[in-house]
Amino acid sequence: WGLIMSSDGREGSLHIHQDVNIYLADLDQGRELQYHLPSNRYGWVQVMKGEINLNETYLATGDGAAIRDVSTLHLEARAGSSFIFMDLN
C-alpha cells in the first residue's frame, strides 16, 4: 500500500479536506494485501489495470466495488494489477 492522499497529510501523502485515506497499490501476479476496515468506515476499490480477487470477488480493469460491513479485505492479484483503495467515512 502506498498512501497517496489523507485528511492529515501523513506519510508524505497529499492533504485533502475530507475524512478519507486513499491508497495506491501495484501488485505482481499472485501477490496479496490485507486491510482492516473499522466498522464505522466504508471502502471503495477501483481497478486501473489487471485483475484482482477482492474477498473472493473477481474484478478486472475498470471495475469498482463499494465495501461496507466487512472488517478485513483480502486482495489478490490474478495478473499484474494496479488499483486504488479508498477508506472513507
Coordinates of C-alpha atoms in Angstrom, one line a residue:
W1 CA 0.0 0.0 0.0
G2 CA 1.1 3.5 -0.7
L3 CA -0.9 6.3 1.0
I4 CA -1.3 9.0 -1.6
M5 CA -4.0 11.2 0.0
S6 CA -5.2 11.6 3.6
S7 CA -7.0 14.1 5.8
D8 CA -3.8 14.8 7.8
G9 CA -1.1 14.5 5.1
R10 CA 0.7 11.8 6.9
E11 CA 3.5 9.6 5.4
G12 CA 4.1 12.3 2.8
S13 CA 0.6 12.0 1.3
L14 CA -1.3 14.9 -0.2
H15 CA -3.5 16.6 2.3
I16 CA -7.3 16.5 1.4
H17 CA -10.1 18.2 3.4
Q18 CA -12.2 15.1 3.6
D19 CA -12.4 12.1 6.0
V20 CA -10.7 9.7 3.6
N21 CA -7.4 7.8 3.1
I22 CA -6.6 6.9 -0.5
Y23 CA -4.1 4.2 -1.2
L24 CA -2.4 3.1 -4.5
A25 CA -1.3 -0.5 -4.9
D26 CA 0.7 -2.2 -7.7
L27 CA 0.8 -5.9 -7.4
D28 CA 2.5 -8.6 -9.4
Q29 CA 0.5 -11.8 -10.2
G30 CA 0.0 -13.9 -7.1
R31 CA 0.8 -11.1 -4.6
E32 CA -1.7 -10.3 -1.8
L33 CA -2.6 -7.5 0.5
Q34 CA -4.9 -7.3 3.5
Y35 CA -6.6 -4.3 5.0
H36 CA -8.6 -3.9 8.2
L37 CA -11.6 -1.7 7.7
P38 CA -13.1 -0.4 11.0
S39 CA -16.8 -1.0 11.5
N40 CA -17.7 2.7 11.2
R41 CA -15.8 3.1 7.8
Y42 CA -16.6 2.3 4.2
G43 CA -14.4 1.4 1.3
W44 CA -14.1 1.6 -2.5
V45 CA -11.8 -0.3 -4.7
Q46 CA -11.2 0.8 -8.3
V47 CA -9.1 -1.4 -10.6
M48 CA -7.0 0.6 -13.0
K49 CA -5.1 -2.3 -14.6
G50 CA -5.2 -6.0 -14.4
E51 CA -7.4 -8.5 -12.4
I52 CA -7.8 -8.9 -8.7
N53 CA -9.9 -11.0 -6.3
L54 CA -11.4 -8.9 -3.6
N55 CA -12.6 -11.3 -0.8
E56 CA -13.3 -13.9 -3.5
T57 CA -15.0 -11.5 -5.9
Y58 CA -13.3 -11.1 -9.3
L59 CA -12.6 -7.6 -10.5
A60 CA -10.9 -6.5 -13.8
T61 CA -9.7 -3.3 -15.4
G62 CA -12.3 -0.6 -15.0
D63 CA -14.3 -2.4 -12.3
G64 CA -15.1 -0.8 -9.0
A65 CA -16.6 -2.1 -5.8
A66 CA -18.2 -0.5 -2.8
I67 CA -17.4 -2.1 0.6
R68 CA -19.3 -2.0 3.9
D69 CA -19.9 -4.3 6.8
V70 CA -16.6 -6.1 6.1
S71 CA -13.8 -6.0 8.6
T72 CA -11.0 -7.5 6.7
L73 CA -10.3 -7.0 3.0
H74 CA -8.2 -9.6 1.2
L75 CA -6.9 -8.5 -2.2
E76 CA -5.0 -10.9 -4.5
A77 CA -3.6 -10.1 -8.0
R78 CA -4.6 -12.6 -10.6
A79 CA -2.4 -10.7 -13.1
G80 CA -0.1 -7.7 -12.7
S81 CA -2.5 -5.2 -11.3
S82 CA -2.8 -1.6 -10.2
F83 CA -5.7 -0.3 -8.1
I84 CA -6.9 2.5 -5.8
F85 CA -8.4 1.8 -2.4
M86 CA -10.4 4.4 -0.5
D87 CA -11.1 4.1 3.2
L88 CA -13.8 6.7 3.9
N89 CA -16.5 7.9 6.3

